[in-house]
CSV table of C-alpha atoms in Angstrom, one decimal:
chain,number,residue,atom,x,y,z
A,10,MET,CA,17.2,243.7,126.3
A,11,SER,CA,14.3,243.2,124.1
A,12,ASP,CA,15.8,239.6,124.2
A,13,ALA,CA,16.3,239.3,127.8
A,14,ARG,CA,12.6,241.3,127.6
A,15,SER,CA,10.9,238.2,125.6
A,16,ASN,CA,12.6,235.9,128.1
A,17,ALA,CA,10.8,236.9,130.9
A,18,ASP,CA,7.1,236.6,128.8
A,19,ALA,CA,8.0,233.3,127.9
A,20,LEU,CA,9.6,231.9,131.5
A,21,GLU,CA,6.1,234.0,133.1
A,22,VAL,CA,8.9,235.2,136.2
A,23,SER,CA,6.7,237.5,138.3
A,24,VAL,CA,10.3,240.6,137.8
A,25,PRO,CA,10.8,244.1,139.4
A,26,SER,CA,10.8,247.1,137.7
A,27,ASP,CA,13.9,248.2,140.0
A,28,PRO,CA,17.3,245.2,139.9
A,29,LEU,CA,17.3,245.6,144.0
A,30,ALA,CA,14.1,246.4,144.7
A,31,GLY,CA,13.4,244.2,148.2
A,32,HIS,CA,11.6,240.4,145.3
A,33,ALA,CA,12.2,237.0,145.7
A,34,ALA,CA,13.8,237.5,141.6
A,35,THR,CA,15.7,240.1,142.4
A,36,ALA,CA,18.0,238.3,145.1
A,37,TYR,CA,18.1,234.8,143.2
A,38,PHE,CA,19.6,237.0,140.0
A,39,TRP,CA,22.3,239.0,142.9
A,40,GLY,CA,23.1,236.2,144.4
A,41,HIS,CA,23.8,234.4,140.9
A,42,VAL,CA,25.9,237.3,140.9
A,43,ALA,CA,28.1,236.9,144.1
A,44,GLY,CA,28.1,233.4,142.7
A,45,SER,CA,29.4,233.2,140.0
A,46,GLY,CA,29.4,237.1,138.6
A,47,ASP,CA,32.6,239.4,137.3
A,48,VAL,CA,31.6,242.7,138.4
A,49,THR,CA,33.5,246.2,137.4
A,50,ASP,CA,32.4,250.0,137.6
A,51,ASP,CA,30.4,250.0,133.8
A,52,ARG,CA,30.0,246.0,133.2
A,53,ILE,CA,28.8,243.0,134.9
A,54,GLU,CA,28.9,238.9,133.5
A,55,VAL,CA,27.4,235.8,135.2
A,56,VAL,CA,28.0,233.0,134.7
A,57,ALA,CA,25.0,230.2,134.5
A,58,ASN,CA,25.2,226.1,133.9
A,59,ASP,CA,21.6,226.0,133.2
A,60,GLU,CA,20.1,227.9,130.3
A,61,ALA,CA,16.7,228.1,131.8
A,62,SER,CA,18.5,229.9,134.1
A,63,ALA,CA,20.7,231.5,132.7
A,64,GLY,CA,16.9,233.9,131.0
A,65,VAL,CA,15.2,234.1,134.4
A,66,LEU,CA,18.2,236.5,135.3
A,67,ALA,CA,18.5,238.1,131.8
A,68,ALA,CA,14.4,238.7,132.3
A,69,VAL,CA,15.7,240.6,135.8
A,70,ALA,CA,18.1,242.5,134.3
A,71,GLY,CA,18.4,242.7,130.5
A,72,GLY,CA,21.4,242.4,129.1
A,73,ASP,CA,22.9,239.8,126.5
A,74,LEU,CA,22.1,236.4,126.3
A,75,GLU,CA,25.8,233.8,125.0
A,76,ARG,CA,26.8,230.0,125.2
A,77,GLU,CA,30.1,228.8,125.5
A,78,THR,CA,31.4,225.1,126.2
A,79,THR,CA,34.3,225.9,128.9
A,80,THR,CA,36.6,223.1,130.0
A,81,ARG,CA,37.9,224.3,133.5
A,82,ASP,CA,39.9,222.6,136.4
A,83,TYR,CA,37.4,220.9,139.2
A,84,ALA,CA,37.3,223.0,142.2
A,85,HIS,CA,38.4,220.6,144.7
A,86,ASP,CA,40.0,218.5,142.6
A,87,THR,CA,42.7,220.4,140.3
A,88,SER,CA,44.3,216.9,139.0
A,89,ILE,CA,40.3,216.1,137.2
A,90,THR,CA,38.5,218.3,134.6
A,91,ARG,CA,35.3,218.7,134.0
A,92,THR,CA,33.8,220.2,130.5
A,93,GLU,CA,29.8,221.9,130.4
A,94,ASP,CA,28.2,224.0,128.7
A,95,GLU,CA,27.8,227.5,130.0
A,96,TYR,CA,25.5,230.6,129.2
A,97,VAL,CA,27.1,233.9,129.8
A,98,LEU,CA,24.8,236.7,130.4
A,99,THR,CA,26.7,240.5,130.2
A,100,ILE,CA,25.4,244.0,131.1
A,101,ASN,CA,27.5,246.7,129.9
A,102,ALA,CA,26.1,250.3,130.4
A,103,ASP,CA,24.7,252.7,127.8
A,104,ASP,CA,25.7,254.5,125.6
A,105,GLY,CA,27.0,257.8,127.9
A,106,GLU,CA,26.8,256.6,132.0
A,107,SER,CA,28.4,256.7,134.6
A,108,GLY,CA,28.5,253.0,135.4
A,109,LEU,CA,26.5,250.3,136.5
A,110,LEU,CA,28.1,251.3,139.9
A,111,GLY,CA,26.6,253.0,143.0
A,112,ARG,CA,22.6,255.5,143.5
A,113,SER,CA,23.8,257.4,140.0
A,114,GLY,CA,24.5,254.0,138.1
A,115,ALA,CA,22.6,252.3,135.9
A,116,LEU,CA,21.3,249.1,137.9
A,117,GLY,CA,22.3,251.0,141.3
A,118,LEU,CA,24.3,247.4,142.9
A,119,PRO,CA,24.1,246.2,145.8
A,120,VAL,CA,27.8,246.7,147.0
A,121,ASP,CA,29.6,249.5,148.5
A,122,GLY,CA,32.1,251.1,147.6
A,123,ARG,CA,35.2,248.2,148.1
A,124,SER,CA,32.7,246.3,146.2
A,125,ASN,CA,31.8,244.0,148.9
A,126,TYR,CA,28.1,243.2,148.1
A,127,ARG,CA,25.5,244.2,150.5
A,128,PHE,CA,22.3,241.9,150.9
A,129,GLY,CA,20.3,243.6,153.4
A,130,ALA,CA,17.6,244.9,150.8
A,131,PHE,CA,16.4,240.9,150.0
A,132,ALA,CA,14.8,240.2,153.5
A,133,GLY,CA,12.4,237.8,153.3
A,134,HIS,CA,13.7,236.6,150.0
A,135,GLU,CA,16.7,234.7,152.0
A,136,ARG,CA,16.4,231.0,150.1
A,137,GLU,CA,16.0,232.6,147.3
A,138,LEU,CA,18.8,234.5,147.5
A,139,LEU,CA,20.9,230.9,148.7
A,140,ARG,CA,19.3,228.8,145.7
A,141,GLY,CA,20.8,231.6,143.7
A,142,LEU,CA,24.5,231.6,146.1
A,143,LEU,CA,24.3,227.3,145.5
A,144,GLU,CA,23.6,227.5,141.8
A,145,GLY,CA,26.2,230.7,140.9
A,146,CYS,CA,29.6,229.4,143.3
A,147,GLY,CA,27.8,225.6,144.6
A,148,THR,CA,27.3,221.3,144.4
A,149,VAL,CA,25.5,218.7,144.9
A,150,CYS,CA,26.5,215.5,144.0
A,151,PHE,CA,26.4,211.3,145.5
A,152,LYS,CA,28.9,210.3,147.7
A,153,SER,CA,29.1,206.8,146.7
A,154,SER,CA,31.8,206.1,149.1
A,155,SER,CA,29.3,206.6,152.0
A,156,GLY,CA,25.9,206.8,149.6
A,157,THR,CA,25.2,209.6,151.3
A,158,VAL,CA,24.1,213.7,149.4
A,159,GLY,CA,26.7,215.7,149.6
A,160,ILE,CA,25.9,219.5,149.0
A,161,SER,CA,29.2,222.1,149.1
A,162,PHE,CA,30.0,225.5,148.5
A,163,VAL,CA,33.5,226.9,146.5
A,164,HIS,CA,34.2,230.1,145.9
A,165,ASP,CA,37.5,233.3,146.7
A,166,ASP,CA,36.1,235.3,149.2
A,167,GLN,CA,36.0,234.2,152.2
A,168,ASP,CA,33.4,237.0,153.1
A,169,LEU,CA,31.1,235.4,151.1
A,170,LEU,CA,31.1,232.1,151.7
A,171,ALA,CA,30.4,232.9,156.0
A,172,PHE,CA,27.8,234.9,154.8
A,173,ALA,CA,26.6,232.0,152.5
A,174,GLN,CA,27.7,230.1,156.8
A,175,GLU,CA,25.0,233.3,157.8
A,176,LEU,CA,22.5,232.5,155.9
A,177,ILE,CA,21.9,229.2,155.8
A,178,ALA,CA,22.0,228.8,159.8
A,179,ASP,CA,19.6,230.9,159.6
A,180,CYS,CA,17.2,228.6,157.9
A,181,PRO,CA,13.7,227.0,158.9
A,182,VAL,CA,15.7,223.9,158.1
A,183,ASP,CA,18.5,222.6,161.2
A,184,ALA,CA,22.0,222.5,158.8
A,185,PRO,CA,25.4,222.9,160.5
A,186,THR,CA,27.7,223.7,158.4
A,187,GLY,CA,31.2,222.0,158.8
A,188,ASP,CA,34.7,225.6,158.7
A,189,LEU,CA,36.7,227.1,155.7
A,190,SER,CA,38.9,225.1,154.0
A,191,GLU,CA,40.8,225.2,150.8
A,192,THR,CA,41.0,224.0,147.8
A,193,SER,CA,44.0,222.8,146.1
A,194,SER,CA,42.8,226.3,143.3
A,195,GLY,CA,43.4,228.8,145.8
A,196,GLY,CA,40.2,229.5,146.9
A,197,TYR,CA,37.9,228.3,150.0
A,198,TRP,CA,34.8,225.6,150.3
A,199,PHE,CA,32.1,224.1,153.0
A,200,GLY,CA,30.5,221.4,153.4
A,201,VAL,CA,27.2,221.2,154.7
A,202,ASP,CA,26.4,218.1,157.4
A,203,ASP,CA,25.7,215.0,155.1
A,204,ALA,CA,23.7,213.9,158.2
A,205,VAL,CA,21.6,216.7,156.9
A,206,ALA,CA,21.8,217.5,153.6
A,207,PRO,CA,18.3,216.5,151.8
A,208,ASP,CA,16.1,218.6,154.0
A,209,PHE,CA,18.3,221.3,152.8
A,210,GLY,CA,18.4,220.4,149.9
A,211,THR,CA,15.0,219.7,149.5
A,212,TRP,CA,14.1,222.7,151.5
A,213,LEU,CA,16.3,224.6,149.2
A,214,TYR,CA,14.0,223.6,146.2
A,215,GLU,CA,10.8,223.3,148.3
A,216,ASP,CA,8.1,224.9,145.7
A,217,CYS,CA,10.2,226.9,143.2
A,218,GLU,CA,7.8,226.3,140.5
A,219,GLU,CA,5.5,228.4,141.7
A,220,THR,CA,8.2,231.6,140.9
A,221,GLY,CA,10.6,229.7,138.3
A,222,LEU,CA,13.6,231.1,139.9
A,223,PHE,CA,16.2,228.1,139.9
A,224,ALA,CA,17.5,225.9,138.1
A,225,PRO,CA,16.1,222.1,137.1
A,226,SER,CA,18.8,220.7,135.8
A,227,ARG,CA,20.3,221.0,138.9
A,228,ARG,CA,17.5,220.2,140.4
A,229,ARG,CA,17.6,217.0,138.4
A,230,LYS,CA,20.5,216.9,140.1
A,231,LEU,CA,19.9,217.0,143.9
A,232,GLU,CA,16.9,215.5,143.3
A,233,ARG,CA,18.7,212.1,141.6
A,234,SER,CA,21.2,212.5,144.2
A,235,LEU,CA,18.5,212.1,147.4
A,236,GLU,CA,17.0,208.5,144.6
A,237,GLN,CA,20.6,207.3,145.2
A,238,ALA,CA,20.4,207.9,148.8
A,239,ASP,CA,17.6,206.2,149.4
A,240,ALA,CA,18.5,202.9,147.6
A,241,TYR,CA,21.7,203.2,149.2
A,242,ASP,CA,20.4,202.7,152.6
A,243,GLU,CA,17.3,200.0,151.6
């Protein structure tokens, strides 16, 4: 826990004392957990592909960070594999605690008895919640075949993706999304309409440096994709 708190000081991230408080940092954290986390009664494990972002997640909720190198199938095409560094944050219930879930737990996670997430506490911080979701289970790319920016979300949980679609529908940018489709790996995905993906991505990362609640590598990927799309149109 002490290492995680030093991350908070180094990153100058504003963190509330209650990880369930309605706050931009907690919204970002739980978006990540929902997108790339594994939650049980006594343990949370959440994976980030960016070291700075992983430090922010640790600053919000504590835990232990480890760096790993992982090779896995590409979500949209299992014939393609990719190898990358990952940062795994693990939060365990302390000895003597009944667990992490519920009102009596150490964190009181925003889930019900069926492990469905409840995000109502983060109303007013939907952009940070959606940014955490994108960085947890989304992709940003430049589509060379069409010269456009692609933004999509991939997950095994259809309900979570439907929730992400609702967040996007309610955001200030008019950003239609496609229907949920199955991936070759057995999960589901949807994409933001290519015509509005640049505006949506720009809004999603707008002013993020003021809070530090973002993955720098993901923002750079978005900026490069936008630059490539602009050059394609020239």
